[in-house]
Every structure is written in structure tokens, then in C-alpha cells.
Tab-separated table of C-alpha atoms in Angstrom:
chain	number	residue	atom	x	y	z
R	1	UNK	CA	4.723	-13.562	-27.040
R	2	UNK	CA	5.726	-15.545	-24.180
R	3	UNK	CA	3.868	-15.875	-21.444
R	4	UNK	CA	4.594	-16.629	-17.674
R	5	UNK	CA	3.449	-19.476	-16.145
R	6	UNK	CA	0.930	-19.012	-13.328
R	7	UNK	CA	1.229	-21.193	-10.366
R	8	UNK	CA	0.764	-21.361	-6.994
R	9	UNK	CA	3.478	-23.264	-5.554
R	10	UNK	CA	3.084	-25.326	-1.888
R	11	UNK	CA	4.577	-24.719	1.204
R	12	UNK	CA	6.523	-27.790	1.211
R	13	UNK	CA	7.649	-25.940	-1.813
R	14	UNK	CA	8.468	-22.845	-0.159
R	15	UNK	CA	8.799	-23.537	3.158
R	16	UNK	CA	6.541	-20.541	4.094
R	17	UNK	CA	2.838	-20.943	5.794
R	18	UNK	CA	0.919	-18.961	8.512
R	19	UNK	CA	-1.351	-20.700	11.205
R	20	UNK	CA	-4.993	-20.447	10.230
R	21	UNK	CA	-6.926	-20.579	14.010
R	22	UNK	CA	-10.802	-20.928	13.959
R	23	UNK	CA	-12.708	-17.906	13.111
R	24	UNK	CA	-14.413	-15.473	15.889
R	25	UNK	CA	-17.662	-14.702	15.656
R	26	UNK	CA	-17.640	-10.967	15.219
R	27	UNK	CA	-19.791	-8.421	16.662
R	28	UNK	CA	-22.625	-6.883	14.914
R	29	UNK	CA	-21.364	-3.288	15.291
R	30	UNK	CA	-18.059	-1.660	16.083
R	31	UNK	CA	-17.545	1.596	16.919
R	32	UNK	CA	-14.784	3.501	14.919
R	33	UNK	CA	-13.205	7.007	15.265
R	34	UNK	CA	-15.710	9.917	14.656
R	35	UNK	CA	-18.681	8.371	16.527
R	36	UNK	CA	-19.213	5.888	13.298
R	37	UNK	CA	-20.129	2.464	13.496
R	38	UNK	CA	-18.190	-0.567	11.155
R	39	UNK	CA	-20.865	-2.984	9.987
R	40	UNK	CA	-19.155	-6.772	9.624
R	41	UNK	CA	-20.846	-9.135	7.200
R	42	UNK	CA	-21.830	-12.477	8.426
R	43	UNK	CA	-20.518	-13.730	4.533
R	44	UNK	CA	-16.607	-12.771	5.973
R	45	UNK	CA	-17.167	-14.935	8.719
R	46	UNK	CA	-18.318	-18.029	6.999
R	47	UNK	CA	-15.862	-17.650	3.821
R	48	UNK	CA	-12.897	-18.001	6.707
R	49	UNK	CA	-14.201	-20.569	8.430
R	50	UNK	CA	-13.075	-23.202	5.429
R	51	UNK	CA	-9.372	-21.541	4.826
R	52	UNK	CA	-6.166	-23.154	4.493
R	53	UNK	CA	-2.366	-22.267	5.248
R	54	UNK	CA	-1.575	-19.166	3.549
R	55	UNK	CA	1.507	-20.376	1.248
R	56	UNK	CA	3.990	-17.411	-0.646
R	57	UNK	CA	6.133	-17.660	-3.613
R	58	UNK	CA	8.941	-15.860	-4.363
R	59	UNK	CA	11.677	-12.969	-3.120
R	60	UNK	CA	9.745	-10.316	-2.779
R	61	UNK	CA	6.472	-12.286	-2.174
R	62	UNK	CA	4.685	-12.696	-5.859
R	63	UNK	CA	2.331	-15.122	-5.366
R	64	UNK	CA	0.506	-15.975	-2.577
R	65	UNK	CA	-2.730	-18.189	-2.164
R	66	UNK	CA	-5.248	-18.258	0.582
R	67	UNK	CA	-7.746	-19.831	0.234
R	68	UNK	CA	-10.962	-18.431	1.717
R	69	UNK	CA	-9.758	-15.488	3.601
R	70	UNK	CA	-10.939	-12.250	3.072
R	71	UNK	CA	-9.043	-9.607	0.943
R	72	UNK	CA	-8.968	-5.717	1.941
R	73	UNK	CA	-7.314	-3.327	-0.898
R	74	UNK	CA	-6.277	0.426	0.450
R	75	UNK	CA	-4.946	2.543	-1.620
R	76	UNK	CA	-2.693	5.950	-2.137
R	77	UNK	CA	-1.737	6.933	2.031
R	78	UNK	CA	0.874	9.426	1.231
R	79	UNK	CA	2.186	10.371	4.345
R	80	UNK	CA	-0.835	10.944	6.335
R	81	UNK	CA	-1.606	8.506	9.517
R	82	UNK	CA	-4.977	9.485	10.516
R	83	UNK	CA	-6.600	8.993	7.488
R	84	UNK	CA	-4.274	5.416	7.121
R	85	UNK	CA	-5.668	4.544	10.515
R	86	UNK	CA	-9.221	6.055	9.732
R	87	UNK	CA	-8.672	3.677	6.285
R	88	UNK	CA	-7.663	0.551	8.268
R	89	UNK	CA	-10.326	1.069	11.045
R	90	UNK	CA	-12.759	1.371	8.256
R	91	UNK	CA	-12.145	-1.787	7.208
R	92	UNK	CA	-12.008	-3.506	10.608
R	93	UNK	CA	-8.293	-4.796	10.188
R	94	UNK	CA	-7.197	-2.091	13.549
R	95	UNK	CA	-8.146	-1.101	16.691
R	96	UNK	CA	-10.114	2.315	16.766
R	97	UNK	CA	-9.120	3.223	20.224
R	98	UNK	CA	-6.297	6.294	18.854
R	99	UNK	CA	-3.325	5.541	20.856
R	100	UNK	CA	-3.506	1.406	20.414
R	101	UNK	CA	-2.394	-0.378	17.208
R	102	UNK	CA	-4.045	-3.906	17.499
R	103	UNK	CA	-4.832	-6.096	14.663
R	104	UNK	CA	-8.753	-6.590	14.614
R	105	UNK	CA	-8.884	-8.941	10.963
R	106	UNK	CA	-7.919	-12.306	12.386
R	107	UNK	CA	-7.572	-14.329	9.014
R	108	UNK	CA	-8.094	-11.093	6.586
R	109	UNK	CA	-5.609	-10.336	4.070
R	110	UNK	CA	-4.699	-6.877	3.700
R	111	UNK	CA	-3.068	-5.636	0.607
R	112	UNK	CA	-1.893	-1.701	0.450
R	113	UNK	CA	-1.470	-0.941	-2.964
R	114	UNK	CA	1.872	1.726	-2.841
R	115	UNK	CA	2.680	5.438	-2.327
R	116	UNK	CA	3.435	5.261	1.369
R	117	UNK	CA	5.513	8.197	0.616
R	118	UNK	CA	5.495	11.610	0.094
R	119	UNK	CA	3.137	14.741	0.405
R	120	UNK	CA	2.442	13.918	3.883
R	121	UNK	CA	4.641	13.707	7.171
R	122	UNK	CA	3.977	10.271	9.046
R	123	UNK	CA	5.600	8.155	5.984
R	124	UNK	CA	7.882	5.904	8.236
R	125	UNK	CA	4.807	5.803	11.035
R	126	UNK	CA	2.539	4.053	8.329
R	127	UNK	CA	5.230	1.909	7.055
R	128	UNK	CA	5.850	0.866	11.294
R	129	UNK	CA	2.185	0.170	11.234
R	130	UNK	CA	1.627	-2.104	8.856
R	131	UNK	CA	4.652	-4.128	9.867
R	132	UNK	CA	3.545	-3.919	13.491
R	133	UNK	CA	0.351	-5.187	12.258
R	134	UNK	CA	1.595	-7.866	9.826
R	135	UNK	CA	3.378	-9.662	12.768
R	136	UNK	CA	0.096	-9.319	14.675
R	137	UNK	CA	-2.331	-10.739	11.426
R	138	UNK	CA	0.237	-13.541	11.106
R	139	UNK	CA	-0.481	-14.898	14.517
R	140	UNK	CA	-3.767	-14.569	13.831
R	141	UNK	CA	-3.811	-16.636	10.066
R	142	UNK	CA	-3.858	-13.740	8.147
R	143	UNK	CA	-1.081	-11.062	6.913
R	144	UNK	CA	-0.323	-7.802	5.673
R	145	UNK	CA	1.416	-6.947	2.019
R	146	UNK	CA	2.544	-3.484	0.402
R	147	UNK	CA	3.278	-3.363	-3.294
R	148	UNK	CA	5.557	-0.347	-4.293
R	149	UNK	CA	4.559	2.805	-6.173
R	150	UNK	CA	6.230	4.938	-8.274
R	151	UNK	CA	6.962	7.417	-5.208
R	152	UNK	CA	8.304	4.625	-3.348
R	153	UNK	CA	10.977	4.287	-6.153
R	154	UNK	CA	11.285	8.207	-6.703
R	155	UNK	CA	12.963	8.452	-3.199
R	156	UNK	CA	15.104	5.592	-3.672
R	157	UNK	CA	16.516	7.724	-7.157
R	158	UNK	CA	16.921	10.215	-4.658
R	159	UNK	CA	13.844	12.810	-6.384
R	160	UNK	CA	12.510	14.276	-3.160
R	161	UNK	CA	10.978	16.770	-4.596
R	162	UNK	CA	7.312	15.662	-3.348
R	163	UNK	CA	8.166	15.634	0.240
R	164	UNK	CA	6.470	17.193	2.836
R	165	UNK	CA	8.768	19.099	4.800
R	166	UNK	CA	7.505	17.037	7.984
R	167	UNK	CA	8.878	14.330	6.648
R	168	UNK	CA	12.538	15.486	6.766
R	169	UNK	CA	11.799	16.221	10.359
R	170	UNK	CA	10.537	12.618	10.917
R	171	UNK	CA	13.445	11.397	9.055
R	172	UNK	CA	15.731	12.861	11.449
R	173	UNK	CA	14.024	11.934	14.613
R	174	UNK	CA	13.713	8.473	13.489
R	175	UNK	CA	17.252	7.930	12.862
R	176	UNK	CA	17.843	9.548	16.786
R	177	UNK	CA	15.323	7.015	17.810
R	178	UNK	CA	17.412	4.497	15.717
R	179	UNK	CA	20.288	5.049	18.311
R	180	UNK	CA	18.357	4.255	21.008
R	181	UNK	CA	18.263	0.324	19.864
R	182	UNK	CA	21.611	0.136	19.171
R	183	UNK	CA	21.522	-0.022	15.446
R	184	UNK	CA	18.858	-2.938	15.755
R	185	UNK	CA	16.259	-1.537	12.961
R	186	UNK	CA	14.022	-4.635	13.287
R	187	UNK	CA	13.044	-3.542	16.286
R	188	UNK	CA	13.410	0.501	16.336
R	189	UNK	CA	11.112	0.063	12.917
R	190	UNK	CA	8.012	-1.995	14.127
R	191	UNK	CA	8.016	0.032	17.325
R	192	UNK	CA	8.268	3.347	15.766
R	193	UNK	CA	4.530	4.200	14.954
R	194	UNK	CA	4.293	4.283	18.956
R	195	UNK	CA	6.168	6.852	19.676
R	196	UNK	CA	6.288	8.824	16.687
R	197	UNK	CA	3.838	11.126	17.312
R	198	UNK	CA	5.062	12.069	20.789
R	199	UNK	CA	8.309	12.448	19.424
R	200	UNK	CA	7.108	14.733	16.765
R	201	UNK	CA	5.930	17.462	19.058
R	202	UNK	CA	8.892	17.204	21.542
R	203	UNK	CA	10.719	17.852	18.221
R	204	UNK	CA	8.475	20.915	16.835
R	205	UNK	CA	9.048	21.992	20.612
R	206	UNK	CA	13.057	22.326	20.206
R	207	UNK	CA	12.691	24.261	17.201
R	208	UNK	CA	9.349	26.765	17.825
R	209	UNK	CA	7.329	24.431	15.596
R	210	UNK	CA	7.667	25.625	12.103
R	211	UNK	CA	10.280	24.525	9.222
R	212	UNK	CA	11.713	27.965	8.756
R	213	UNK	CA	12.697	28.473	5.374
R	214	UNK	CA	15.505	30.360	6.266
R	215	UNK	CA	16.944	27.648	8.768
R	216	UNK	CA	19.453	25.814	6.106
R	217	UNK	CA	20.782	23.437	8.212
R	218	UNK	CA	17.671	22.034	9.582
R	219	UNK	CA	17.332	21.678	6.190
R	220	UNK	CA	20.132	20.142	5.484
R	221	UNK	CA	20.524	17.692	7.983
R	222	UNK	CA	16.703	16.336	7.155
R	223	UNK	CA	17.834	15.836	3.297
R	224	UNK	CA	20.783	13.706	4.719
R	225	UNK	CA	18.746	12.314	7.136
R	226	UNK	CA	16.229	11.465	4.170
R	227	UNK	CA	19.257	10.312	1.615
R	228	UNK	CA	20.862	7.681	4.079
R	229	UNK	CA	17.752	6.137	4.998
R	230	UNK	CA	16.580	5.559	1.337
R	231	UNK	CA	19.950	5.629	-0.722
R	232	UNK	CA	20.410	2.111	-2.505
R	233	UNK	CA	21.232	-0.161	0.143
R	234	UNK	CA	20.026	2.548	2.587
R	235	UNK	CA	17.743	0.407	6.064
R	236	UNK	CA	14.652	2.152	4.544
R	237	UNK	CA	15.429	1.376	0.859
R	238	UNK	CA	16.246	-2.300	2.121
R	239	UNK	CA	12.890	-2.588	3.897
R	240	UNK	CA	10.542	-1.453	0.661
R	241	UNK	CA	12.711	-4.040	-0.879
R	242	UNK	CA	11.023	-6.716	0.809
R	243	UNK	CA	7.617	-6.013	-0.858
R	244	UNK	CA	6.826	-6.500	-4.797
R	245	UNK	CA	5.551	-3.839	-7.029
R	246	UNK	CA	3.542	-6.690	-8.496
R	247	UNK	CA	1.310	-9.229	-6.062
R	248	UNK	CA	-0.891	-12.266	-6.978
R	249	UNK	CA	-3.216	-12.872	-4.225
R	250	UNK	CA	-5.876	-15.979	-4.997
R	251	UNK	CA	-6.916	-14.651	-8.339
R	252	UNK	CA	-6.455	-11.187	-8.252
R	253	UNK	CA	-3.658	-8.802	-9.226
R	254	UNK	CA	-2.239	-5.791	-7.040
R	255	UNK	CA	-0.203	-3.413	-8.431
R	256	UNK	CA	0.472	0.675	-8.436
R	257	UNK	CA	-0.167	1.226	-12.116
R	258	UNK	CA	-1.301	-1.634	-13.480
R	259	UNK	CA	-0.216	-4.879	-14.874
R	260	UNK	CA	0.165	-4.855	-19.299
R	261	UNK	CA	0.810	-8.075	-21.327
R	262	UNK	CA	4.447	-6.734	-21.932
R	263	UNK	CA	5.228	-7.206	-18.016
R	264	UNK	CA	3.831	-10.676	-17.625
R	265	UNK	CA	5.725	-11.907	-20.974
R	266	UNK	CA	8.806	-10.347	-18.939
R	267	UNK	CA	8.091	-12.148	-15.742
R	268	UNK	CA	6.477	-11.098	-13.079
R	269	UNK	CA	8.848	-12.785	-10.960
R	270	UNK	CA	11.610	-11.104	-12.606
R	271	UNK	CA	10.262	-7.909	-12.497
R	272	UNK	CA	9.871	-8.184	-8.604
R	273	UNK	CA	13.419	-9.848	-8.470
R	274	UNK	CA	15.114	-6.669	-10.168
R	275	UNK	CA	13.375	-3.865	-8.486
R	276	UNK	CA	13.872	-5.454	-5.403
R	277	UNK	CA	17.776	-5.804	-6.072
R	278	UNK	CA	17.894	-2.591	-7.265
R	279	UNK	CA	16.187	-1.130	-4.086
R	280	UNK	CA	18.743	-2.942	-1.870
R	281	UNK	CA	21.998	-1.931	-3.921
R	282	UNK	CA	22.976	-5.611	-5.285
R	283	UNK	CA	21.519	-5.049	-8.934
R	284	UNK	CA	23.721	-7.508	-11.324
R	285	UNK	CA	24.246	-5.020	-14.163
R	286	UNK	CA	26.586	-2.623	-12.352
R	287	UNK	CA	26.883	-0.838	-15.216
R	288	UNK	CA	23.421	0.662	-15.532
R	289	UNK	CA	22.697	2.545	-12.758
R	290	UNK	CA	19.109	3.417	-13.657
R	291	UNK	CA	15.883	1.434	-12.321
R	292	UNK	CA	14.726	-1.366	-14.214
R	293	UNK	CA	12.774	0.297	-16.901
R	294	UNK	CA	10.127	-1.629	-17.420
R	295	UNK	CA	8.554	-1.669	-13.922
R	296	UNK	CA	9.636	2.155	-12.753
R	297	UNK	CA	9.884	4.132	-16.015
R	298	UNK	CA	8.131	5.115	-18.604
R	299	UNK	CA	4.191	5.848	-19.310
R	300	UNK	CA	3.822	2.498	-20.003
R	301	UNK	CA	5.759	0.819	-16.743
R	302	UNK	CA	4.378	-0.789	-13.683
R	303	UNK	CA	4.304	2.076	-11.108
R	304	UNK	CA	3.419	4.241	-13.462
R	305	UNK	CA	0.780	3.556	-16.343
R	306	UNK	CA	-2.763	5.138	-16.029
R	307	UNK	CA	-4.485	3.167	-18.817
R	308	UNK	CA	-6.564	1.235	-16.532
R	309	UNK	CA	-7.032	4.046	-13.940
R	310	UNK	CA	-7.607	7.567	-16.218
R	311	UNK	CA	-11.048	9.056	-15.886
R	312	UNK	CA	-13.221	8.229	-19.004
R	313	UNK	CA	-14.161	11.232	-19.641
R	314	UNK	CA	-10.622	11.997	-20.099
R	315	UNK	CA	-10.477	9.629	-22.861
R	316	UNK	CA	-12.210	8.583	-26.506
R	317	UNK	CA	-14.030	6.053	-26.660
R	318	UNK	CA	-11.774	3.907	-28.617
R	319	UNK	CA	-9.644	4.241	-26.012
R	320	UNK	CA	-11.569	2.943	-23.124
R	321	UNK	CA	-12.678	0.034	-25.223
R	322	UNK	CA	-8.893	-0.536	-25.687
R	323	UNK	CA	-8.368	-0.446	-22.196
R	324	UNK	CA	-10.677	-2.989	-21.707
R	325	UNK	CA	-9.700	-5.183	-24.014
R	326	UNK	CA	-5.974	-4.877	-22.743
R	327	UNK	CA	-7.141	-5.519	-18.965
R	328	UNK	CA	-9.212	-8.587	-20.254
R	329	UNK	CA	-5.937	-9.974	-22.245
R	330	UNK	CA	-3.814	-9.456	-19.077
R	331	UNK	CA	-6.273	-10.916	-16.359
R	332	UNK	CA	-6.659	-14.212	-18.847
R	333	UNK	CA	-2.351	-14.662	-19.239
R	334	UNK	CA	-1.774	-14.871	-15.124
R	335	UNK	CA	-5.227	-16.693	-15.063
R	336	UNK	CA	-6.518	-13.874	-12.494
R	337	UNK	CA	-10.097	-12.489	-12.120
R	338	UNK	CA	-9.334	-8.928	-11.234
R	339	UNK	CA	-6.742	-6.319	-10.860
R	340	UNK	CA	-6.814	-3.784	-8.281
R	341	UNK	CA	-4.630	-0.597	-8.466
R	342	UNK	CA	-3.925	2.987	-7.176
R	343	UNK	CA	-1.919	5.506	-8.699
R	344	UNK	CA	-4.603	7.698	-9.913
R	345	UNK	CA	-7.318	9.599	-7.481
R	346	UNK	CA	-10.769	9.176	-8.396
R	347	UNK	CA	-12.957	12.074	-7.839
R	348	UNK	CA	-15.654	9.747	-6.985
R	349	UNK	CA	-14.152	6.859	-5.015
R	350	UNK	CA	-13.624	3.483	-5.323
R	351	UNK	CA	-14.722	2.274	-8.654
R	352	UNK	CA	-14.642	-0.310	-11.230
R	353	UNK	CA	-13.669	0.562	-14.659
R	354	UNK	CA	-12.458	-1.838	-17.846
R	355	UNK	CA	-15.929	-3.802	-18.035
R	356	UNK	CA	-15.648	-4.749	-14.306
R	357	UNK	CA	-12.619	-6.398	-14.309
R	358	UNK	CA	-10.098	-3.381	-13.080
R	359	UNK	CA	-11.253	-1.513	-9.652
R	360	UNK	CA	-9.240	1.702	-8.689
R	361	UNK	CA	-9.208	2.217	-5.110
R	362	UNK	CA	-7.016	5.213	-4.769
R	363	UNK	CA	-9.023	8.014	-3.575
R	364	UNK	CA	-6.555	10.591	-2.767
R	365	UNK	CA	-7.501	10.356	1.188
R	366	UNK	CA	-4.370	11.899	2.251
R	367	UNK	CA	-3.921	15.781	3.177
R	368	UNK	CA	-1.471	16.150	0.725
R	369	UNK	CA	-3.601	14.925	-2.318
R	370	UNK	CA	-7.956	15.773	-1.748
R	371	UNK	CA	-7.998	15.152	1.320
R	372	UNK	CA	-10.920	13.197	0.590
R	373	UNK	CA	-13.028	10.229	2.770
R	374	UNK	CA	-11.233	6.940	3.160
R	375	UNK	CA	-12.885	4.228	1.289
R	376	UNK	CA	-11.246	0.552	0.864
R	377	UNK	CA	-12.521	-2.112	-1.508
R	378	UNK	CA	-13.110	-5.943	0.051
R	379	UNK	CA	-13.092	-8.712	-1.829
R	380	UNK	CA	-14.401	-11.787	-0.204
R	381	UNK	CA	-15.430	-15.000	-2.354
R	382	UNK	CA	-14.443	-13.267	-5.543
R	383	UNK	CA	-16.753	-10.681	-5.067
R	384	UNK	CA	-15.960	-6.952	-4.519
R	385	UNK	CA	-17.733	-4.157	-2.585
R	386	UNK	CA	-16.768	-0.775	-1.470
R	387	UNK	CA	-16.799	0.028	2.164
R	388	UNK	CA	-17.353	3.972	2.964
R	389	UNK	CA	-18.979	6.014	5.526
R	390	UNK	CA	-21.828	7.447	5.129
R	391	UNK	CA	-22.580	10.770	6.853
R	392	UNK	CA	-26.361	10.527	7.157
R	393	UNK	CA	-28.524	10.660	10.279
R	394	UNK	CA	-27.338	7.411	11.340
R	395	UNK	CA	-23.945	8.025	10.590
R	396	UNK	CA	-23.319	3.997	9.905
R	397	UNK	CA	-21.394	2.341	6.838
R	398	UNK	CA	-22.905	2.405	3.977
R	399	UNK	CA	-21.784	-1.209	1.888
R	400	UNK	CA	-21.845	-0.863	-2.138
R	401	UNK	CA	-21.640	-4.103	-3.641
R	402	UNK	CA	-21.409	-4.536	-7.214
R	403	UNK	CA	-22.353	-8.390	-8.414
């Protein structure tokens, strides 16, 4: 079985670097939305305090390394903007104040881990954020990467049938808004998450609020809306096509589903290269129209497998020692300590499974999934804890670390 080669490549190499300034010394508390207070760890501080340039590899970014920043891992958003911003606030990469969207991680690296899209209504509001922010944390020596999921690709194969009806609406406003710019989506896109919302009740406004269901061509113009922004080649197709469904950060993998020896002896690279392509229209096999199997199809693809993520009491035994042995095989081929994915909510949060070496950080926050409390996973020095608040009588974060 071949294996790829894992490298980290320079940025004379790749002619790609961010500016590292000094680290701030960060305040004790913040407050954060609900009355809550964010606790900061000295230890972020003083790992940041020794980085160096931040240097990416490849088109999507596949491999980036930074040395001694801090890593953040959200998971699952699905459509739903408070509970992104609660998520990102949480983890003290954003401003709490509601109507500001100010990048408060200086040098952290922030990795969202796919399926931006569908079951809520705010999809292209999230995806304006963390652009928005990315150009901010860039500034500031640190940055911001998505990986796709396997609903990211579903609405570029045109399957819609997971959207919130919301997001038809937003769909259509955004391409109005698009108008206003003259066609110039770099803008219109990392500007949109600012008006959004007070464009969304000016538009519930027009039409007495609800999505009737007998009102067929409010229908119809939000599936058009919704096809010709995420078509192949479509603006919104061509902007998830700049991130990877596969990401090497330091020493640990991000993915959807989660990464299988098969994938890394068919290049991760490759596998980034042709779902990317595909995404943006320009695949080189015209004559297969479908996705690239191995990373969007099938139980066993990218976006999609559970084997690292499925409950364990779900499973046998020999199963979950399987698992484990699978994730351990995996992690030592790309010479990576951990692999963090989404895909599948877990009842009770963040959580490592596969002997410690696999952490699952979806945990279905959105109102379209459980609905649950945001939790994120941060990973600084090579060693992971879960951030989540605790609702006692001091209503503070409560910090799980697991050595």
C-alpha cells in the first residue's frame, strides 16, 4: 500500500506566510452572551509567545504548520448563527457584543470542521463570518480554515432536500444584495453577515413572515436562487472550493468523517485537488459527472464514514477495537497525533473515542439537529480540552482537560 508522504513544505516553498505580532496579555475574564464569563488560560498565552510564520501547502490548503499557536476545533453549525457565534464566543476567537464581528484570537487557529449547510437558515451568514474573520485573524498571525462535509457537497449535487426553508429566502436576498456590489462577490460575501439579519426581517416583512406552502413561486424562485449559487461553477460552489475536505494542521488531522488508510494511500492532496475541481466545474474527466467517490460517496468516504465517530454502544466490541486500531494505523501514515472530526452528534459532547487518539466535536448545537449547548475542543501544545459552559451558581466555564 502506498503511502503519502507527509511534509510540511516552507514558505519560500509556497510563497504563503501570515505575520505573527507579539502576543497580548489577555484578561482574566471575559464576559460572553448570556451573562457567562470565558476563562483564558495563561498556558495559550505562553505557547504563542514562541510561534513562527504560519506556512500552507497546497490548492485547497492541505497542510499547514504553525508552530505554537493555539488550535480551536468547532464542529456541525448547520445553518444556525447564534449558536455559531455563541460557539466562537465560547472559545474567545469573536467579539460577544451581538451586533459586532471582531476577531478576539490574535495568533489562534481556528479550524471548523464542515456542515455549514442545511437544517438551519443563516448558512451564507456563517460562511460571511468566518471569512470576515479569517481576514481579521490573518492580520493578527493567526487564521481561519473550513473543511467540507458531506452537506456541503449534497448542495453542490443539487440534493436540497435538508434545507431549511429560510434558507431559500436567504438565498434570494443574498443574490439582491449581490446586485448592490455590482457583481463584486468578494466583497458582497465578507460583508454579508452584517446585514443579513436586518435584511431577513425587511424580507419576512414583504411577504407576512411565513413560507406559505401554497406560495409556489416564492418557492420557486428560492430553489433557483439556491441552484445558481451552488451549481458547479456556481460563486457559492466556487467559494467552498477554496477549503479542503481534508486539513493537516501541526500534527493533527481535520476532517468531516474521518480520514482511513485507503484515502492517504490515494493522496490527500489529490483528494483535496479533485473535490475542489469538481466543486468549481473544471473536473478533468468530463465524462463522469459524479463526485469523486472516494472523498463524497460511499459509507466508507471522507465526508461520510462514522467508524471513528458512532456511539459505542452502538457497536460490538470487536468493532470498536477495530476502530481503534484503524485510527492508530492512519494517525502513524501522515505522522499526525490526532484526528478531529464532526459528522456525527454526540449525545454527550465533545469526546474522545479510539483509545484517545480520535475526538468528535460535533454536538449537534444547531436548531435544526438537538439544539444542544455549544462546546469546542482546544488543542494547545498537543494537548486537548473541552471548553463548555457550565450552568451552575457561578455560571463560569467549566475546562475538561483530558492528559
Amino acid at each position: 500500500m502506498a503511502v503519502l508522504p507527509f511534509r510540511l513544505l516552507t514558505a519560500a516553498t509556497t510563497g504563503l506566510s501570515f505575520s505573527t505580532p507579539a502576543c497580548p496579555t489577555p484578561s482574566r475574564q471575559h464576559r460572553v452572551a448570556g451573562g457567562g464569563r470565558l476563562l483564558f488560560s495563561s498556558v495559550s498565552c505562553r505557547a504563542a509567545a514562541a510561534v513562527g510564520p504560519i506556512t500552507v501547502t497546497g490548492d485547497p490548503p492541505t497542510f499547514v504548520s504553525a508552530p505554537g499557536r493555539r488550535i480551536v476545533a468547532v464542529g456541525d453549525l448547520h445553518g444556525d448563527l447564534h449558536q455559531t457565534r455563541a460557539a466562537l464566543v465560547m472559545a474567545g476567537v469573536l467579539s460577544p457584543e451581538s451586533d459586532a464581528h471582531v476577531w478576539t484570537g490574535g495568533q489562534t487557529i481556528l479550524v471548523q470542521v464542515g456542515d455549514i449547510l442545511d437544517r438551519g437558515e443563516d448558512e451564507i451568514a456563517i460562511l460571511s463570518l468566518l471569512s470576515s474573520l479569517n481576514v481579521q485573524a490573518k492580520s493578527q498571525g493567526g487564521a481561519v480554515f473550513q473543511v467540507n462535509g458531506n452537506h456541503e457537497t449534497m448542495n453542490v449535487e443539487g440534493d436540497f432536500r435538508y434545507v431549511d426553508p429560510g434558507s431559500f429566502d436567504e438565498c434570494i436576498r443574498y443574490l439582491e444584495y449581490l446586485e448592490e456590489f455590482d457583481g463584486n462577490w468578494d466583497d458582497a460575501f465578507v460583508n454579508w453577515v452584517n446585514v443579513s439579519q436586518r435584511s431577513k426581517e425587511e424580507y419576512r416583512a414583504s411577504f407576512n413572515g411565513d413560507w406559505l406552502p401554497l406560495n409556489f413561486v416564492k418557492k420557486q424562485k428560492g430553489f433557483a436562487a439556491r441552484a445558481s449559487l451552488l451549481k458547479q461553477g456556481g460563486p457559492l460552489a466556487c467559494e467552498l472550493a477554496r477549503h479542503p475536505v481534508i486539513l493537516n494542521v501541526n500534527d493533527w488531522i481535520f476532517c468531516h468523517g474521518g480520514l482511513l488508510p485507503h484515502h492517504v494511500a490515494y493522496g490527500i492532496e489529490r483528494i483535496n485537488a479533485e473535490v475542489s475541481n469538481w466543486m468549481r466545474g473544471s473536473s478533468e474527466d468530463s465524462d463522469d459527472p459524479d463526485l469523486p467517490f472516494i472523498a463524497t460517496r460511499g459509507y466508507d468516504s471522507v465526508v461520510w464514514t462514522r467508524l471513528y465517530s458512532q456511539d459505542s454502544v452502538e457497536r460490538t466490541q470487536r468493532s470498536w477495537n477495530l476502530s481503534s486500531l484503524i485510527a492508530e494505523q492512519t494517525l502513524k501514515s501522515v505522522g499526525a497525533k490526532g484526528m478531529v472530526v464532526g459528522h456525527t452528534p454526540q449525545n454527550r459532547g465533545v469526546n474522545c473515542k479510539c483509545d484517545g487518539k480520535v475526538w468528535c466535536v460535533d454536538v449537534g448545537m444547531s436548531y435544526g439537529v438537538l439544539h444542544s449547548r455549544p462546546e469546542v475542543l482546544e488543542i494547545v501544545n498537543d494537548r486537548p480540552r473541552v471548553l463548555k459552559e457550565q450552568r451552575d451558581s457561578y455560571d463560569e466555564m467549566e475546562v475538561l482537560d483530558y492528559l
